[in-house]
Tab-separated table of C-alpha atoms in Angstrom:
chain	number	residue	atom	x	y	z
X	119	MET	CA	37.278	-54.435	-136.090
X	120	LYS	CA	40.984	-53.832	-134.999
X	121	THR	CA	41.507	-51.110	-132.498
X	122	LYS	CA	43.822	-48.447	-132.471
X	123	SER	CA	45.458	-46.923	-129.554
X	124	GLY	CA	48.093	-43.895	-128.898
X	125	PHE	CA	49.998	-41.759	-126.319
X	126	VAL	CA	49.982	-38.236	-127.602
X	127	GLY	CA	52.494	-35.730	-124.544
X	128	ILE	CA	51.440	-32.006	-124.658
X	129	VAL	CA	54.440	-30.089	-123.758
X	130	GLY	CA	56.495	-26.742	-124.452
X	131	PRO	CA	57.152	-23.712	-122.333
X	132	THR	CA	55.709	-22.506	-119.001
X	133	ASN	CA	52.410	-21.106	-119.428
X	134	SER	CA	51.924	-21.274	-123.328
X	135	GLY	CA	48.109	-22.896	-122.792
X	136	LYS	CA	48.993	-26.696	-122.785
X	137	SER	CA	46.602	-27.220	-119.811
X	138	THR	CA	43.751	-25.434	-121.639
X	139	LEU	CA	44.480	-27.150	-124.442
X	140	LEU	CA	44.078	-30.630	-123.216
X	141	ASN	CA	40.724	-29.366	-122.006
X	142	SER	CA	39.354	-27.471	-125.723
X	143	LEU	CA	39.957	-31.499	-127.463
X	144	MET	CA	38.550	-33.356	-124.341
X	145	GLY	CA	34.682	-31.085	-124.690
X	146	LYS	CA	35.925	-30.771	-120.920
X	147	LYS	CA	37.663	-29.857	-118.127
X	148	LEU	CA	40.502	-32.081	-117.139
X	149	SER	CA	43.231	-29.603	-115.801
X	150	ILE	CA	43.488	-26.554	-113.917
X	151	VAL	CA	44.587	-23.120	-115.506
X	152	SER	CA	45.661	-20.195	-114.823
X	153	ALA	CA	47.291	-16.844	-116.259
X	154	ARG	CA	50.507	-17.532	-114.214
X	155	SER	CA	53.225	-20.086	-114.911
X	156	GLN	CA	53.687	-23.096	-113.041
X	157	THR	CA	50.424	-23.879	-112.594
X	158	THR	CA	50.114	-27.783	-113.435
X	159	TYR	CA	52.396	-30.404	-111.314
X	160	HIS	CA	51.214	-32.980	-112.669
X	161	GLY	CA	50.670	-35.449	-116.164
X	162	VAL	CA	47.103	-35.629	-116.435
X	163	ARG	CA	45.560	-37.634	-118.825
X	164	GLY	CA	42.792	-37.568	-120.625
X	165	ILE	CA	40.886	-40.372	-122.352
X	166	LEU	CA	39.783	-39.189	-126.387
X	167	HIS	CA	37.755	-42.742	-128.095
X	168	ASP	CA	36.483	-41.860	-131.483
X	169	GLY	CA	35.030	-44.810	-132.977
X	170	ASP	CA	37.729	-47.983	-132.806
X	171	GLN	CA	40.250	-45.561	-131.912
X	172	GLU	CA	42.030	-44.398	-128.678
X	173	ILE	CA	44.150	-41.608	-127.795
X	174	VAL	CA	45.764	-41.207	-124.455
X	175	LEU	CA	46.607	-37.261	-123.953
X	176	THR	CA	48.633	-36.215	-121.102
X	177	ASP	CA	49.077	-32.282	-120.224
X	178	THR	CA	52.710	-31.488	-118.308
X	179	PRO	CA	54.597	-28.825	-116.816
X	180	GLY	CA	55.825	-26.062	-118.764
X	181	PHE	CA	59.297	-26.102	-118.842
X	182	GLN	CA	60.420	-23.201	-117.565
X	183	GLY	CA	64.804	-22.183	-116.796
X	184	TYR	CA	64.197	-20.711	-112.242
X	185	PRO	CA	66.871	-21.850	-110.736
X	186	GLU	CA	64.218	-23.326	-107.337
X	187	MET	CA	63.665	-26.829	-106.540
X	188	VAL	CA	60.202	-26.646	-107.677
X	189	ALA	CA	60.814	-25.672	-111.094
X	190	LYS	CA	64.060	-27.887	-111.844
X	191	LEU	CA	61.611	-30.863	-110.455
X	192	LEU	CA	58.783	-29.889	-112.467
X	193	ASN	CA	60.793	-30.035	-115.955
X	194	ASN	CA	61.385	-33.723	-114.988
X	195	VAL	CA	58.351	-34.098	-114.573
X	196	ALA	CA	57.513	-33.030	-118.290
X	197	GLU	CA	60.804	-34.770	-118.746
X	198	LYS	CA	58.839	-38.241	-118.158
X	199	HIS	CA	55.722	-37.960	-119.584
X	200	ALA	CA	57.056	-36.655	-122.970
X	201	THR	CA	59.322	-39.802	-123.050
X	202	GLU	CA	56.517	-42.263	-122.514
X	203	CYS	CA	54.425	-41.011	-125.330
X	204	ASP	CA	54.288	-42.003	-128.716
X	205	ALA	CA	53.978	-38.133	-130.514
X	206	LEU	CA	54.445	-34.817	-128.934
X	207	LEU	CA	51.998	-31.801	-129.436
X	208	TRP	CA	55.221	-28.830	-128.526
X	209	VAL	CA	52.285	-25.569	-127.895
X	210	PHE	CA	53.929	-22.240	-128.091
X	211	ASP	CA	51.913	-19.029	-127.326
X	212	VAL	CA	52.287	-16.861	-130.434
X	213	SER	CA	50.706	-13.894	-129.004
X	214	ASN	CA	54.204	-14.167	-126.448
X	215	PRO	CA	57.416	-11.477	-127.751
X	216	ASN	CA	59.523	-13.860	-126.689
X	217	VAL	CA	58.604	-17.256	-128.730
X	218	LEU	CA	60.535	-16.967	-130.747
X	219	ARG	CA	63.271	-17.246	-127.921
X	220	HIS	CA	60.836	-20.008	-125.921
X	221	LEU	CA	61.928	-22.144	-129.281
X	222	GLU	CA	65.107	-21.349	-129.320
X	223	ASN	CA	65.231	-22.449	-126.101
X	224	ASN	CA	63.514	-25.763	-126.552
X	225	LYS	CA	65.094	-27.069	-129.398
X	226	ASP	CA	68.017	-29.321	-127.855
X	227	ARG	CA	64.949	-31.094	-126.222
X	228	ILE	CA	62.384	-31.040	-129.079
X	229	LYS	CA	65.529	-32.657	-130.906
X	230	ALA	CA	65.947	-35.656	-127.909
X	231	PHE	CA	62.489	-36.065	-127.377
X	232	LYS	CA	61.273	-37.076	-130.707
X	233	PRO	CA	62.265	-37.467	-134.183
X	234	LYS	CA	60.408	-34.886	-136.576
X	235	GLU	CA	57.779	-37.542	-137.478
X	236	GLN	CA	56.503	-37.666	-134.029
X	237	SER	CA	56.607	-34.036	-133.687
X	238	VAL	CA	54.050	-31.114	-134.467
X	239	ALA	CA	53.655	-27.305	-133.179
X	240	ILE	CA	51.092	-25.912	-132.251
X	241	LEU	CA	51.236	-22.168	-132.578
X	242	ASN	CA	48.533	-21.408	-129.448
X	243	LYS	CA	46.545	-18.333	-129.120
X	244	VAL	CA	46.190	-16.787	-132.613
X	245	ASP	CA	43.202	-14.696	-131.767
X	246	ARG	CA	45.350	-12.137	-130.053
X	247	VAL	CA	48.251	-11.849	-133.240
X	248	ALA	CA	47.405	-9.661	-136.583
X	249	LYS	CA	47.211	-12.181	-139.705
X	250	PRO	CA	50.554	-10.420	-140.450
X	251	ALA	CA	52.462	-11.212	-137.814
X	252	LEU	CA	51.532	-14.121	-137.474
X	253	LEU	CA	52.441	-15.562	-141.021
X	254	PRO	CA	56.683	-14.975	-140.438
X	255	LEU	CA	55.909	-17.139	-137.236
X	256	LEU	CA	54.377	-20.268	-139.002
X	257	SER	CA	57.874	-19.949	-141.382
X	258	ARG	CA	60.061	-19.775	-138.543
X	259	PHE	CA	58.473	-22.641	-136.942
X	260	TYR	CA	58.369	-24.792	-140.419
X	261	ASP	CA	61.921	-23.771	-141.058
X	262	THR	CA	63.671	-25.520	-138.227
X	263	GLY	CA	62.881	-28.499	-139.770
X	264	LEU	CA	62.213	-29.817	-136.175
X	265	PHE	CA	58.167	-30.984	-136.890
X	266	SER	CA	56.006	-32.219	-139.269
X	267	GLU	CA	53.296	-30.011	-139.078
X	268	VAL	CA	52.500	-26.344	-137.870
X	269	VAL	CA	49.186	-25.733	-137.108
X	270	PRO	CA	47.999	-21.977	-135.865
X	271	VAL	CA	44.830	-22.216	-133.274
X	272	SER	CA	43.240	-21.417	-130.452
X	273	ALA	CA	42.244	-23.438	-128.014
X	274	LEU	CA	40.822	-21.327	-125.734
X	275	LYS	CA	37.934	-20.372	-128.601
X	276	HIS	CA	38.542	-23.750	-129.444
X	277	ASP	CA	39.425	-22.743	-132.999
X	278	GLY	CA	41.687	-25.484	-134.729
X	279	MET	CA	41.391	-28.354	-132.298
X	280	ASN	CA	39.313	-30.687	-135.297
X	281	GLN	CA	42.851	-30.166	-137.839
X	282	VAL	CA	44.913	-31.012	-134.181
X	283	ARG	CA	42.185	-34.083	-134.129
X	284	GLU	CA	42.757	-35.034	-137.153
X	285	ILE	CA	46.505	-34.898	-136.943
X	286	ILE	CA	46.978	-36.816	-133.545
X	287	GLN	CA	45.380	-39.682	-134.856
X	288	LYS	CA	47.659	-40.574	-137.276
X	289	PHE	CA	49.758	-41.562	-134.397
X	290	THR	CA	47.593	-44.386	-133.352
X	291	GLN	CA	48.681	-48.110	-133.714
X	292	THR	CA	46.561	-51.387	-133.635
X	293	SER	CA	46.143	-52.177	-130.421
X	294	PRO	CA	44.061	-53.008	-127.970
X	295	HIS	CA	42.220	-50.248	-126.208
X	296	PHE	CA	43.430	-48.979	-122.437
X	297	TYR	CA	40.699	-47.857	-121.044
X	298	PRO	CA	37.041	-48.154	-121.314
X	299	LYS	CA	34.748	-45.818	-123.192
X	300	GLU	CA	33.493	-44.083	-120.749
X	301	GLN	CA	36.542	-43.559	-118.766
X	302	SER	CA	38.261	-40.144	-119.746
X	303	THR	CA	41.144	-39.449	-117.255
X	304	ASP	CA	43.039	-41.731	-115.367
X	305	ARG	CA	42.547	-39.250	-112.441
X	306	PRO	CA	40.372	-40.202	-109.530
X	307	LYS	CA	38.405	-37.448	-108.525
X	308	GLU	CA	39.560	-36.411	-105.668
X	309	PHE	CA	42.588	-35.599	-107.515
X	310	LEU	CA	41.290	-33.502	-109.202
X	311	MET	CA	39.371	-31.953	-106.451
X	312	ALA	CA	42.570	-30.711	-104.685
X	313	GLU	CA	43.457	-29.087	-108.191
X	314	PHE	CA	40.712	-27.435	-108.609
X	315	VAL	CA	40.805	-26.059	-104.903
X	316	ARG	CA	44.670	-25.497	-105.965
X	317	GLU	CA	43.770	-23.509	-108.943
X	318	LYS	CA	40.705	-21.369	-107.047
X	319	ILE	CA	44.003	-19.999	-105.096
X	320	TYR	CA	45.464	-19.267	-108.148
X	321	ARG	CA	42.867	-17.143	-109.055
X	322	ALA	CA	42.013	-15.495	-105.592
X	323	THR	CA	45.841	-14.667	-104.833
X	324	ARG	CA	48.584	-12.448	-105.299
X	325	GLU	CA	51.823	-14.120	-106.937
X	326	GLU	CA	53.585	-14.530	-104.372
X	327	LEU	CA	51.228	-17.299	-102.719
X	328	PRO	CA	50.056	-20.075	-105.311
X	329	TYR	CA	53.437	-21.668	-105.611
X	330	THR	CA	54.076	-22.079	-101.568
X	331	VAL	CA	50.259	-24.348	-101.407
X	332	TRP	CA	49.790	-27.532	-101.967
X	333	VAL	CA	46.558	-29.762	-101.433
X	334	GLU	CA	45.646	-32.762	-99.667
X	335	MET	CA	41.694	-34.054	-100.106
X	336	GLU	CA	40.125	-36.461	-98.383
X	337	GLU	CA	36.574	-37.730	-97.874
X	338	GLY	CA	34.612	-37.233	-94.815
X	339	THR	CA	33.123	-40.174	-92.514
X	340	PRO	CA	31.397	-43.067	-93.610
X	341	GLU	CA	27.798	-41.387	-92.260
X	342	GLU	CA	28.964	-37.949	-93.872
X	343	ARG	CA	29.730	-39.585	-97.766
X	344	ALA	CA	26.003	-41.227	-97.335
X	345	GLN	CA	24.014	-38.032	-96.810
X	346	ALA	CA	22.444	-36.561	-99.393
X	347	VAL	CA	25.312	-34.166	-99.772
X	348	PRO	CA	28.196	-35.663	-99.344
X	349	VAL	CA	31.249	-34.017	-97.106
X	350	TYR	CA	34.928	-33.988	-98.578
X	351	ARG	CA	37.714	-31.686	-96.903
X	352	ALA	CA	40.902	-30.556	-98.834
X	353	THR	CA	43.960	-29.662	-96.722
X	354	ILE	CA	45.901	-26.973	-98.287
X	355	HIS	CA	49.449	-27.195	-96.923
X	356	VAL	CA	51.443	-23.472	-97.067
X	357	ASP	CA	54.705	-22.599	-95.718
X	358	GLY	CA	54.876	-20.193	-93.699
X	359	ALA	CA	52.297	-18.756	-91.121
X	360	ASN	CA	52.005	-15.078	-92.637
X	361	ARG	CA	50.891	-16.939	-95.561
X	362	LYS	CA	48.465	-18.834	-94.167
X	363	LYS	CA	47.069	-15.599	-92.563
X	364	ILE	CA	46.840	-14.182	-96.251
X	365	LEU	CA	45.146	-16.865	-97.350
X	366	ILE	CA	42.490	-17.219	-94.680
X	367	GLY	CA	41.706	-13.517	-94.961
X	368	ALA	CA	39.595	-10.975	-92.687
X	369	LYS	CA	37.884	-13.245	-90.668
X	370	GLY	CA	37.775	-16.238	-92.845
X	371	SER	CA	36.474	-13.821	-95.861
X	372	LEU	CA	39.061	-15.323	-98.960
X	373	LEU	CA	39.356	-19.204	-97.735
X	374	LYS	CA	35.340	-18.999	-97.931
X	375	VAL	CA	35.682	-17.443	-101.557
X	376	ILE	CA	37.842	-20.063	-102.593
X	377	GLY	CA	36.264	-23.098	-101.285
X	378	THR	CA	32.991	-21.744	-102.809
X	379	GLU	CA	34.623	-21.388	-106.542
X	380	ALA	CA	36.281	-24.822	-106.144
X	381	ARG	CA	33.265	-26.409	-104.575
X	382	LYS	CA	31.181	-24.922	-107.765
X	383	GLU	CA	33.911	-27.088	-109.847
X	384	ILE	CA	33.467	-30.245	-108.080
X	385	GLU	CA	29.848	-29.954	-108.017
X	386	LYS	CA	30.014	-29.448	-111.955
X	387	MET	CA	32.538	-32.339	-112.555
X	388	MET	CA	30.106	-34.556	-109.968
X	389	GLY	CA	26.720	-33.399	-111.201
X	390	LYS	CA	25.363	-33.148	-108.003
X	391	LYS	CA	25.819	-30.890	-104.528
X	392	VAL	CA	28.399	-31.545	-102.641
X	393	CYS	CA	29.625	-29.929	-99.127
X	394	LEU	CA	33.735	-28.580	-99.195
X	395	LYS	CA	35.271	-28.104	-96.037
X	396	LEU	CA	39.030	-26.173	-96.146
X	397	HIS	CA	41.671	-26.125	-93.359
X	398	VAL	CA	44.834	-25.029	-94.214
X	399	ASP	CA	47.866	-26.201	-92.151
X	400	VAL	CA	51.480	-24.469	-91.905
X	401	ASP	CA	54.146	-26.778	-92.873
X	402	GLU	CA	57.401	-24.952	-93.674
X	403	LYS	CA	59.840	-26.758	-95.284
X	404	TRP	CA	57.980	-28.517	-97.840
X	405	ARG	CA	59.196	-26.954	-100.879
X	406	GLU	CA	62.898	-28.406	-99.571
X	407	ASN	CA	61.905	-31.727	-98.518
X	408	SER	CA	63.290	-33.176	-101.748
X	409	THR	CA	61.345	-36.775	-100.407
X	410	GLN	CA	57.874	-34.626	-99.984
X	411	LEU	CA	58.062	-32.903	-103.116
X	412	ASN	CA	58.961	-36.345	-105.561
X	413	ARG	CA	56.176	-38.179	-103.235
X	414	TYR	CA	53.527	-35.191	-104.480
X	415	LEU	CA	55.085	-34.675	-108.005
X	416	GLU	CA	55.048	-38.381	-108.509
X	417	LEU	CA	58.904	-38.480	-109.550
């Protein structure tokens, strides 16, 4: 039996639901989600196996126009992964009143990255839009001539996923498979653990804090790993003492909430009980250190 493989990137404006789309297509949580922009920092691959077909999906940071160094580097991360893929799913939030402006702002990127035949528009969050308002949007996206198909979906509610799967199967070519069938991502468990901690920080804190942190994960000692409940440690790096104080909360209350919620996600992924210990470290210059940023963002 001949096998087929294809690499499909999930790209688009920030906060359009790209990570939710990846998780919905995969049927499991691989990429963290939040209601805020700049949630995704890395390219996260999900590996779909269906008979002789292997489809490697890559979630990417959202394209944005913020002037900060981190925002510009996140655009570089997205561009890097987009150019490595055979085809692209361009995800737009149709419930956002600025969706057509987002389309206009990305037209040059869409043209530059892939030809029409390898570009698909995914109009996400249709469950939040009345049908009379949705139809003109569908027409506007078709009329650009940039996309081979325009697909309305609700990734959160898993609506339209079968159609998306049928479309991405068209982008596979005869090739050996790159991953074993039991593997669903190319990321190690420590990476996913760190991401779960970062997600819970996003959800537990106010706007001023999430984008000033990064999380580093490490296993416990060999003795701790051999225990029935293995120990994992996460260091949360923040860029100021005041932010550390916010993150810890009164008598450690907020950090406890973050740790508890992150541990639940890790246990679900691991299929067993774990002990998660969090430590907060102050690194005031990390967002200004281009070498450290490039290493962390894998550029």
